[in-house]
Tab-separated table of C-alpha atoms in Angstrom:
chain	number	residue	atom	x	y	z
A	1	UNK	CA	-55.415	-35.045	7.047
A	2	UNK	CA	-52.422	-34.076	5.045
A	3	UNK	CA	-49.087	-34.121	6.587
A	4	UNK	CA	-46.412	-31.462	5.422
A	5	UNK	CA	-43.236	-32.570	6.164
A	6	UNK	CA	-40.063	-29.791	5.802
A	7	UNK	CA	-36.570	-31.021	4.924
A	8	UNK	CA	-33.678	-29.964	6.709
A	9	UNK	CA	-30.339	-29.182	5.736
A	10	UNK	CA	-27.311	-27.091	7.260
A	11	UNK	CA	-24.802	-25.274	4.936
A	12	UNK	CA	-21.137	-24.328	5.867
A	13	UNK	CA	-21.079	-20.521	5.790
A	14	UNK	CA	-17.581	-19.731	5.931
A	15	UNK	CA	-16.625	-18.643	2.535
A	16	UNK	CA	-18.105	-15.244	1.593
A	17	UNK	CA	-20.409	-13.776	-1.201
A	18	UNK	CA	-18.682	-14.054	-4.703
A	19	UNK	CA	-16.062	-11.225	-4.529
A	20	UNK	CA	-18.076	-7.927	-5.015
A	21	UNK	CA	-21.192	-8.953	-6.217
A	22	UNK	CA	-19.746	-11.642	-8.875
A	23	UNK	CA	-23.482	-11.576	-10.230
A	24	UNK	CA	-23.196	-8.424	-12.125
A	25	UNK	CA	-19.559	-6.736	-12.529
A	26	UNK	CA	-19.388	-3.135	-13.132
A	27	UNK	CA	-15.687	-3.231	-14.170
A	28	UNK	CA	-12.482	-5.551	-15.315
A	29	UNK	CA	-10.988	-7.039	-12.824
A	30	UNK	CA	-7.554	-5.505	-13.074
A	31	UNK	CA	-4.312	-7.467	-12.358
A	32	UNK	CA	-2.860	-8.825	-9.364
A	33	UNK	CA	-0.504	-6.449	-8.924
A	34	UNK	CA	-2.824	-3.580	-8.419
A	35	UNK	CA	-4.720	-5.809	-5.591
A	36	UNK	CA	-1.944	-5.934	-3.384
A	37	UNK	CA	-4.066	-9.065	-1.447
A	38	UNK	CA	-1.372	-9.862	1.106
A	39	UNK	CA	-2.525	-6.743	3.019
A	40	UNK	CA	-5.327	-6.232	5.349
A	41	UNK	CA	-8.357	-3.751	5.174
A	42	UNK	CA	-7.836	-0.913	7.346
A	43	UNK	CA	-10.646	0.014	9.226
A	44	UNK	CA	-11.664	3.375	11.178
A	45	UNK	CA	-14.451	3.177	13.044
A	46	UNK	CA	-16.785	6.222	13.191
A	47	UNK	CA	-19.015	6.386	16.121
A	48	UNK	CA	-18.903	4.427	19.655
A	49	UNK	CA	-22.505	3.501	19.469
A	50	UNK	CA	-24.032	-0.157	19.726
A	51	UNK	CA	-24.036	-0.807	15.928
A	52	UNK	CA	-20.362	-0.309	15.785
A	53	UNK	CA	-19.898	-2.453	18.508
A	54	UNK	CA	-21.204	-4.909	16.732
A	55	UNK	CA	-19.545	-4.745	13.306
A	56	UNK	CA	-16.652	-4.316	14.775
A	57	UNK	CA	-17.218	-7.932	16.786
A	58	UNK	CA	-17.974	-9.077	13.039
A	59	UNK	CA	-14.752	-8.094	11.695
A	60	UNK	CA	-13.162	-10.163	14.686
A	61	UNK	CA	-14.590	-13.062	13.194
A	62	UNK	CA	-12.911	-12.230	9.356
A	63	UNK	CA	-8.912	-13.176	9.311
A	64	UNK	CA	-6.822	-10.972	10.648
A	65	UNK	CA	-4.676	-10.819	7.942
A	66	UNK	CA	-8.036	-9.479	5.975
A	67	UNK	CA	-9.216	-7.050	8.221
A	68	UNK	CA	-7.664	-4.519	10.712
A	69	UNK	CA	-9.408	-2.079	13.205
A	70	UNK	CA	-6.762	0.132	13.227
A	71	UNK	CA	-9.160	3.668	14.854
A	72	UNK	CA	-11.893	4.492	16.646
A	73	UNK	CA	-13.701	8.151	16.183
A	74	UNK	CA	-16.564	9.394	18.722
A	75	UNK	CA	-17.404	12.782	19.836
A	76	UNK	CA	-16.472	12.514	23.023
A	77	UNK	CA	-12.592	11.148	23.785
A	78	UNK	CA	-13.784	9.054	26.776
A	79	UNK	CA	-16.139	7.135	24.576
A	80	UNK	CA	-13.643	6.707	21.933
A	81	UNK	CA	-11.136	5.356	24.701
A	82	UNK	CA	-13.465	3.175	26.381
A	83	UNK	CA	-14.072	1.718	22.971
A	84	UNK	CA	-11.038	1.001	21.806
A	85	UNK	CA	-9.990	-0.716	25.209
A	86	UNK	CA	-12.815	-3.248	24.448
A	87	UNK	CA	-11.849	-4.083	21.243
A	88	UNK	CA	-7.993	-3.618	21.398
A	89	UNK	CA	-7.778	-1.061	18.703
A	90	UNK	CA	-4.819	1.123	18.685
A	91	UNK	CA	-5.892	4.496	18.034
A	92	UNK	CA	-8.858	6.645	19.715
A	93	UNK	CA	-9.740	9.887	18.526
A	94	UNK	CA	-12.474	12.422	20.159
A	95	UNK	CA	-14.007	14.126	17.234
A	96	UNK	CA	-14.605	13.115	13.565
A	97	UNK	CA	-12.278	15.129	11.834
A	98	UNK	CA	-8.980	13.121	13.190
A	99	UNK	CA	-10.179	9.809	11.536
A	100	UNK	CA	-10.504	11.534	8.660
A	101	UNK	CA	-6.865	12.615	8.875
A	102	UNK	CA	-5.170	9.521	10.152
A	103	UNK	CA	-3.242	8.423	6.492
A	104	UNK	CA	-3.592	4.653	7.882
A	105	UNK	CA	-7.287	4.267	7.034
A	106	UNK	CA	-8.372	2.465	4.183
A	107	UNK	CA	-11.931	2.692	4.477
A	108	UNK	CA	-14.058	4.192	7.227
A	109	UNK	CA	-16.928	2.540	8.352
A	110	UNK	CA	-19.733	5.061	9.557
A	111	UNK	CA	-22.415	3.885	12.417
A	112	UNK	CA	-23.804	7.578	13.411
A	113	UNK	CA	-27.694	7.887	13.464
A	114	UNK	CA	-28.949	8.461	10.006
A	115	UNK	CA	-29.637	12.597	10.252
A	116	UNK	CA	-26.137	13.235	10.869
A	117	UNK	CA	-24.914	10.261	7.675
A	118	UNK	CA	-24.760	13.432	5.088
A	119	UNK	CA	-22.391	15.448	6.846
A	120	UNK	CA	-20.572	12.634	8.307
A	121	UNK	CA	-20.026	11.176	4.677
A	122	UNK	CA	-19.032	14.220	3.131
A	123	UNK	CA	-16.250	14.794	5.789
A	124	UNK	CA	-14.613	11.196	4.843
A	125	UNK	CA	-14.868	11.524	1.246
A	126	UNK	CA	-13.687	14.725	0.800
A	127	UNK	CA	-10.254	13.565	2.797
A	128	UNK	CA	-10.242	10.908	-0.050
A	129	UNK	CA	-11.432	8.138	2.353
A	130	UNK	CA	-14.091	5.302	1.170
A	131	UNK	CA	-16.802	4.855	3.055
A	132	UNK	CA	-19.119	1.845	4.297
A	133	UNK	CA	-22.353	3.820	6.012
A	134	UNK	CA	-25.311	2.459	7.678
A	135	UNK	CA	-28.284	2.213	6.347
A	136	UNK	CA	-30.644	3.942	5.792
A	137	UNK	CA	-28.235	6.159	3.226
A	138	UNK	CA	-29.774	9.330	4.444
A	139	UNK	CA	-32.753	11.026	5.145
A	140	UNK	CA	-34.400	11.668	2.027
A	141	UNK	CA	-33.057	11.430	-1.895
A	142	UNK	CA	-31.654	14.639	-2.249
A	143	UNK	CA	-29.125	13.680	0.829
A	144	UNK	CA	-28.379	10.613	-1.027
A	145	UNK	CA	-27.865	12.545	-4.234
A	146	UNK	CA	-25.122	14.668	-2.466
A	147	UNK	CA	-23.667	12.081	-0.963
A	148	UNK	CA	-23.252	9.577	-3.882
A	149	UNK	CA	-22.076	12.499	-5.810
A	150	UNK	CA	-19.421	13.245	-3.637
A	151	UNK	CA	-17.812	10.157	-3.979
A	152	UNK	CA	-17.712	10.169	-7.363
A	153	UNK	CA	-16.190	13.604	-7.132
A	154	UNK	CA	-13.612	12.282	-5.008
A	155	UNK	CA	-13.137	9.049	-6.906
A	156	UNK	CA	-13.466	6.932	-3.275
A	157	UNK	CA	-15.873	3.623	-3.186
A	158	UNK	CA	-18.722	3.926	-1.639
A	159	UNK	CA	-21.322	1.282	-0.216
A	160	UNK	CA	-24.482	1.479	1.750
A	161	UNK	CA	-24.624	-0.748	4.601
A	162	UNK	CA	-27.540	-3.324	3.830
A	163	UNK	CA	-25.710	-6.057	4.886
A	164	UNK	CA	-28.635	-8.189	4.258
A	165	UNK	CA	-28.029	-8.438	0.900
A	166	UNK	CA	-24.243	-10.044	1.879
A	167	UNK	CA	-25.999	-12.855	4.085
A	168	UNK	CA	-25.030	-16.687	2.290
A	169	UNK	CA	-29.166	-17.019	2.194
A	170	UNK	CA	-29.217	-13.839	0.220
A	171	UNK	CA	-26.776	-14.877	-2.086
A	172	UNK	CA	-28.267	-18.244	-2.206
A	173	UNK	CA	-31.550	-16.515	-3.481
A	174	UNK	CA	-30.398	-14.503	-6.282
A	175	UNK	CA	-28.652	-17.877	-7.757
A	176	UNK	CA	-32.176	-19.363	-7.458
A	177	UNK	CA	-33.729	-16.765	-9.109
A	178	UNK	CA	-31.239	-16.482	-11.496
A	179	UNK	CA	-31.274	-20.059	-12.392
A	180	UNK	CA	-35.407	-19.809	-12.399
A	181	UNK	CA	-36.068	-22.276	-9.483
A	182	UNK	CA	-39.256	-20.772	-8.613
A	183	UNK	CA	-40.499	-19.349	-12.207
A	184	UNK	CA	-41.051	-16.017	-13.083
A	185	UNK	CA	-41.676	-14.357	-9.732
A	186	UNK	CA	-44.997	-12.868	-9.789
A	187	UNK	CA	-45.462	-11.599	-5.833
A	188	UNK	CA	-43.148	-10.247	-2.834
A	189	UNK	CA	-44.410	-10.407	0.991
A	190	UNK	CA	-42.464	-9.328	3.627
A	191	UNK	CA	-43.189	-7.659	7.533
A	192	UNK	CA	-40.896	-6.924	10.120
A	193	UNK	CA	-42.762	-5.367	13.433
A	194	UNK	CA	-41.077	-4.810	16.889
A	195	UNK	CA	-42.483	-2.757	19.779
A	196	UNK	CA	-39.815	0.208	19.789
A	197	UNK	CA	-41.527	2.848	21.096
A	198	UNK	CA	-39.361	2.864	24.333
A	199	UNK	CA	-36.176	3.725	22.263
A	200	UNK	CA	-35.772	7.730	21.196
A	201	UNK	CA	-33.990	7.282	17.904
A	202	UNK	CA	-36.990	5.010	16.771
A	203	UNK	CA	-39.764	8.042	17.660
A	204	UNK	CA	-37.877	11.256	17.634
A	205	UNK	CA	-38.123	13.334	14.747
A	206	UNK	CA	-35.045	14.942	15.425
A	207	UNK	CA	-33.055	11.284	15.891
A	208	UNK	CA	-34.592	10.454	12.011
A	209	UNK	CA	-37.561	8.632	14.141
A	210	UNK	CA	-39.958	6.671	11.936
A	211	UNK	CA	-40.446	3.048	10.901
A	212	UNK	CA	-39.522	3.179	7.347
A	213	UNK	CA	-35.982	4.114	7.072
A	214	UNK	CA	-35.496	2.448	10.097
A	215	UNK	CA	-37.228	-0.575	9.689
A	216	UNK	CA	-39.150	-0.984	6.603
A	217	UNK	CA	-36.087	-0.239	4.473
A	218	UNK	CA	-35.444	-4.121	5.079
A	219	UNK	CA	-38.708	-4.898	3.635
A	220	UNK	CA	-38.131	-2.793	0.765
A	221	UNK	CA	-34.518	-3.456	-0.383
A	222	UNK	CA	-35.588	-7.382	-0.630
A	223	UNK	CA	-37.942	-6.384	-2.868
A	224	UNK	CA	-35.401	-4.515	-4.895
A	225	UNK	CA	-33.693	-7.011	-4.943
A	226	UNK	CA	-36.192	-9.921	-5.995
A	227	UNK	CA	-36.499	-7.595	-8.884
A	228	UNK	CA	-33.605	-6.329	-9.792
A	229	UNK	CA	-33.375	-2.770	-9.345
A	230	UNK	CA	-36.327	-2.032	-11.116
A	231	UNK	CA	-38.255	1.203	-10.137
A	232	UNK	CA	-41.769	0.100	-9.505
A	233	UNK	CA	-44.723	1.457	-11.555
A	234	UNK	CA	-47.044	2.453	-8.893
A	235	UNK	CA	-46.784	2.774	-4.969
A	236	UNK	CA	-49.688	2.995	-2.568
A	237	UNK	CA	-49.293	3.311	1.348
A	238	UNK	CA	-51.323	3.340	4.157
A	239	UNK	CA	-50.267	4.092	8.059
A	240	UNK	CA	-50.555	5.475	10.980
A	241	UNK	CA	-48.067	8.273	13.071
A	242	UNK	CA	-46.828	9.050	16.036
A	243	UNK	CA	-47.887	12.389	17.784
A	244	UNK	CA	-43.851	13.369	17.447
A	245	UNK	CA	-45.094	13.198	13.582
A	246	UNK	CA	-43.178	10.098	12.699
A	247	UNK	CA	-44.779	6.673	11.246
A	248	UNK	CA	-45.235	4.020	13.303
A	249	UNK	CA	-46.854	1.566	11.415
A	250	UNK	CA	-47.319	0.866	8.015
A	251	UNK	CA	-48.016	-1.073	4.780
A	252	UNK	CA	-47.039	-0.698	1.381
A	253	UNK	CA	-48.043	-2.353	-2.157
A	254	UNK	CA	-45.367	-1.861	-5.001
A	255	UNK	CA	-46.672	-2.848	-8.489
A	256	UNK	CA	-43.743	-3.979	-11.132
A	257	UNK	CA	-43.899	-4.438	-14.572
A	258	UNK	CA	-46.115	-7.402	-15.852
A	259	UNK	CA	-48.301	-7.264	-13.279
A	260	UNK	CA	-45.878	-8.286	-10.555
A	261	UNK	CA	-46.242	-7.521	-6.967
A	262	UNK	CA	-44.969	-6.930	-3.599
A	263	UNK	CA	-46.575	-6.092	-0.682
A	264	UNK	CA	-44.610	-5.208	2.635
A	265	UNK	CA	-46.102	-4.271	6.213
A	266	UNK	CA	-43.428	-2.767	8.877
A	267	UNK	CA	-44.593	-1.479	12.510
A	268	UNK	CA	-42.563	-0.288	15.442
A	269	UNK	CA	-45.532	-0.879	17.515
A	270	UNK	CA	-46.386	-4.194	17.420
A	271	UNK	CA	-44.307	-7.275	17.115
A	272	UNK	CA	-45.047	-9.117	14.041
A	273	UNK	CA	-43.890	-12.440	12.017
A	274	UNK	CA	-40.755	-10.963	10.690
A	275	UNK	CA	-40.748	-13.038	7.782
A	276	UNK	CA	-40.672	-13.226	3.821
A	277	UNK	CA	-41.832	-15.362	0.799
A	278	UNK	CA	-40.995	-14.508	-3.063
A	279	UNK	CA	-43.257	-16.292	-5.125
A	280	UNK	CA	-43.143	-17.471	-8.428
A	281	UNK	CA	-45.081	-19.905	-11.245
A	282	UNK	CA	-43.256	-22.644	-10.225
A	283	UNK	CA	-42.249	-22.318	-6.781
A	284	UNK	CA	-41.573	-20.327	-3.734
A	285	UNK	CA	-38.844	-19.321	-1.727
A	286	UNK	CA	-39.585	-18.367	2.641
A	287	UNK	CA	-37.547	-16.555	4.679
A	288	UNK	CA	-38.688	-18.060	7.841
A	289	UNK	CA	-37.641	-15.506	10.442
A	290	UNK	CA	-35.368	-13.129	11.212
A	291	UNK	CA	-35.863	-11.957	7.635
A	292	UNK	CA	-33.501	-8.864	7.926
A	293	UNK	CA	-30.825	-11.412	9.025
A	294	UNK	CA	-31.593	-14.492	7.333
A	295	UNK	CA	-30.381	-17.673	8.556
A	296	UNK	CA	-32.531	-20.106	6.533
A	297	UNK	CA	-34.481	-20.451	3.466
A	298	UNK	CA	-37.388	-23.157	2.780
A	299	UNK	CA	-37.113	-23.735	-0.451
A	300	UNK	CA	-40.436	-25.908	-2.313
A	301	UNK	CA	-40.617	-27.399	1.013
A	302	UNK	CA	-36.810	-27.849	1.751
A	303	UNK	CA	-35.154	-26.253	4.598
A	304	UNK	CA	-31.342	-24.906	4.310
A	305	UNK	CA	-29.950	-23.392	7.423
A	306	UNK	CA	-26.801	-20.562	7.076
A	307	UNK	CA	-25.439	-19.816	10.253
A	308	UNK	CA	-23.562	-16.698	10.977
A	309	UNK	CA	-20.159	-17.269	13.626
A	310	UNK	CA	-20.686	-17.172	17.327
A	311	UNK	CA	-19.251	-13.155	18.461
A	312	UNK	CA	-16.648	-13.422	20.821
A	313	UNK	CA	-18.332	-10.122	22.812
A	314	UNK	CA	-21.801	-9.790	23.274
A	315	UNK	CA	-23.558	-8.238	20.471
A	316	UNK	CA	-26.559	-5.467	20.703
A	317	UNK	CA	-28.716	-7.407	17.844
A	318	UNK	CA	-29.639	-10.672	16.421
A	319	UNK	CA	-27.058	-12.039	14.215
A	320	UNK	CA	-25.245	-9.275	14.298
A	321	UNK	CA	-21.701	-10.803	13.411
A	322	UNK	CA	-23.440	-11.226	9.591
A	323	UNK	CA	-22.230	-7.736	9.182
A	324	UNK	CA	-18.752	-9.928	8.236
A	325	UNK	CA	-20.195	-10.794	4.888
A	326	UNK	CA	-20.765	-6.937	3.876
A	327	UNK	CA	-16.986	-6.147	5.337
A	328	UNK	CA	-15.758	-8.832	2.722
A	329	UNK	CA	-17.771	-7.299	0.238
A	330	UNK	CA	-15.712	-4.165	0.800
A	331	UNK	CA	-12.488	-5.725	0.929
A	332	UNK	CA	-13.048	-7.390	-2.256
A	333	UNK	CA	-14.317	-4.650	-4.278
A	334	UNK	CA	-11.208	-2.552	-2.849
A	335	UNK	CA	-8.595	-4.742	-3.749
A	336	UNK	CA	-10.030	-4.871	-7.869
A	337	UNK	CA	-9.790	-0.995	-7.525
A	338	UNK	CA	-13.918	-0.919	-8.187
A	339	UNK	CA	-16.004	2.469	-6.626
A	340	UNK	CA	-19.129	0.678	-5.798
A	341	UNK	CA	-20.217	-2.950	-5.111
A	342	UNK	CA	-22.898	-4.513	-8.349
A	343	UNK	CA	-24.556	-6.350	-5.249
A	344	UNK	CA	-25.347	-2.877	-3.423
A	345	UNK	CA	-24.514	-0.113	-6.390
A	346	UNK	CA	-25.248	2.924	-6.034
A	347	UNK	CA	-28.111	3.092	-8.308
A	348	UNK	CA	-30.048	0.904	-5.401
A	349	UNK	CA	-29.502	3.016	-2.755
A	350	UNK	CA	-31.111	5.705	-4.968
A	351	UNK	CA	-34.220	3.764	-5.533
A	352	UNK	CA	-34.650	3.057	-1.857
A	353	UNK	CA	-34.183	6.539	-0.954
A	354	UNK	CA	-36.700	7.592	-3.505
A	355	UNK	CA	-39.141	4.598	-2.788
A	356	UNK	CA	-38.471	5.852	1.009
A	357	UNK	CA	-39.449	9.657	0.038
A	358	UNK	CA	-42.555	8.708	-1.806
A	359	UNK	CA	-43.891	6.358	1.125
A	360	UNK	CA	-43.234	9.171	3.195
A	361	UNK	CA	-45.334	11.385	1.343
A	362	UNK	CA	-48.440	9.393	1.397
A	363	UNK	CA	-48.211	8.693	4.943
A	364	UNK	CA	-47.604	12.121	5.612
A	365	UNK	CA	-44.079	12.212	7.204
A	366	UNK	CA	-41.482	15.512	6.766
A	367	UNK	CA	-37.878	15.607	8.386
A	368	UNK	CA	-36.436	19.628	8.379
A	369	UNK	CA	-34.261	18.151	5.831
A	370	UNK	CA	-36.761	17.840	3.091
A	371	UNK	CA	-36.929	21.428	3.218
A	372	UNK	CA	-33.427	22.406	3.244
């Protein structure tokens, strides 16, 4: 018998990710006087739901000398109210347009359902405001065409929300990579399954329904990731749908250049492992759990836990106060005047949205938008 044994070891987590993606800068950084660091981030919060609950619990645990929720948008007053009572934010609007008037806002952070993230985006940005919006970007890539064009139009910054990429495990992995711990990386594996069927926004057509923006997105932007932003030569998907004509379950096998690969299997049917491993010639790196959140990596057989802050509410997801690390990422990106963040640029939400469109395809899922 052969005993395995796993070491363990627990990392502080309270700095953040090098300031706006230090891996890869886009621009200078310009002088201290244009940063004006002494003042906080001022947020407006678009939509009441349970998402922006919990991002705005995240910012609580940011200083608040950083980071200000200074407005609260949702269609209906009431909700707005009842909102901003919660979180002891000043200002409650009923209706989208008044955030986008309010001259306080620095950036607007957008938690609406994913059909309704074009229209939504192009409202902010054309009142000059930047934006932070949930992933996934939009519904297919033409939406995220418009809406990544729009910013540049209106010369805002502009960030997709995959605040996995912020976690300290995420960051921890592009060092290793970067530094070759593992070798050339020669495969990708990732899953993340839970039973969802019972929620309408995860099987409604109409509410963007369907497992792969909602779900296998996570899968697929670690694998963009892993290899840097490269557009894979060759996609093949298999799955199965929903009779509302939405995919429930499927997996997906992404071949790179030199005969790398990645394989990824996501299912709102069935719970499944929920966890990752990038392999290499020399090495491998695990994502044990929780692999849309990550917490710890196993590295060659060595265990380092990265804990995210305990929420001072209670939170609607696992982990959820992570969303902190993507809010820095903001604030550091606005304060050296920069339009996008090198960790999440623009050119990767692209790819995902056109990896997204072609799994689609295969699988045989169409939104209304892809015809408009």
């Amino acid at each position: 018998m052969m005993l395995v044994f796993v070491l363990r070891h627990t990392v502080k987590t309270d700095t953040m990710a090098p300031p706006c993606g230090g891996e890869r800068p886009l621009w200078p950084t310009p002088t201290v006087n244009q940063c004006q660091s002494n003042m906080a981030t001022r947020w407006g919060i678009c939509s009441a739901g349970k998402i922006s609950n919990d991002f705005t619990v995240a910012l609580k645990t940011l200083p608040p000398g950083d980071h200000q929720v200074v407005a609260v948008a949702a269609r209906k007053l009431e909700n707005a109210q009842e909102f901003a009572k919660k979180h002891s934010i000043p200002r409650a609007y009923g209706g989208y347009e008044a955030l986008a008037r309010d001259p306080d806002i620095d950036v607007v952070y957008i938690g609406v359902i994913h059909p309704y993230h074009l229209s939504t985006c192009l409202l902010f940005m054309n009142a000059k405001k930047n934006v932070l919006c949930e992933k996934p970007l939009a519904m297919n890539a033409k939406e995220a065409k418009q809406i990544l064009a729009s910013a540049k139009e209106n010369d805002v910054f502009f960030m997709e929300a995959v605040w996995t990429r912020f976690f300290p495990a995420s960051v921890e992995i592009r060092r290793l990579l970067a530094q070759g711990e593992i070798g050339e990386v020669k495969m990708v594996r990732s899953e993340f399954g839970v039973p969802l069927h019972h929620v309408p926004r995860a099987i409604q057509k109409e509410l963007g329904g369907g497992t792969m923006l909602d779900l296998g997105i996570y899968c697929l932007q670690l694998t963009c990731m892993v290899y840097n932003g490269e557009k894979p030569e060759s996609i093949h998907a298999m799955g199965t749908c929903l009779e509302t004509g939405v995919d429930d379950t499927e997996v997906v096998t992404l071949k790179f250049s030199n005969n790398r690969m990645a394989v990824f299997t996501s299912s709102s049917d069935i719970e499944l492992l929920n966890d990752a491993v990038i392999v290499g010639t020399k090495g491998a790196i695990r994502i044990p759990e929780h692999m849309w959140c990550p917490t710890s990596l196993v590295v060659n057989g060595k265990e380092t836990k990265y804990p995210v802050p305990e929420p001072y509410l209670p939170l609607n997801f696992i982990n959820s106060t992570g969303m902190r690390y993507e809010a820095e990422e903001v604030r550091q990106c606005l304060l050296k005047g920069l339009k996008e963040s090198a960790v999440m640029s623009h050119a990767d939400s692209l790819l995902l949205a056109e990896v997204e469109d072609e799994v689609r395809r295969q699988i045989g899922v169409v939104y209304s938008q892809d015809s408009q």
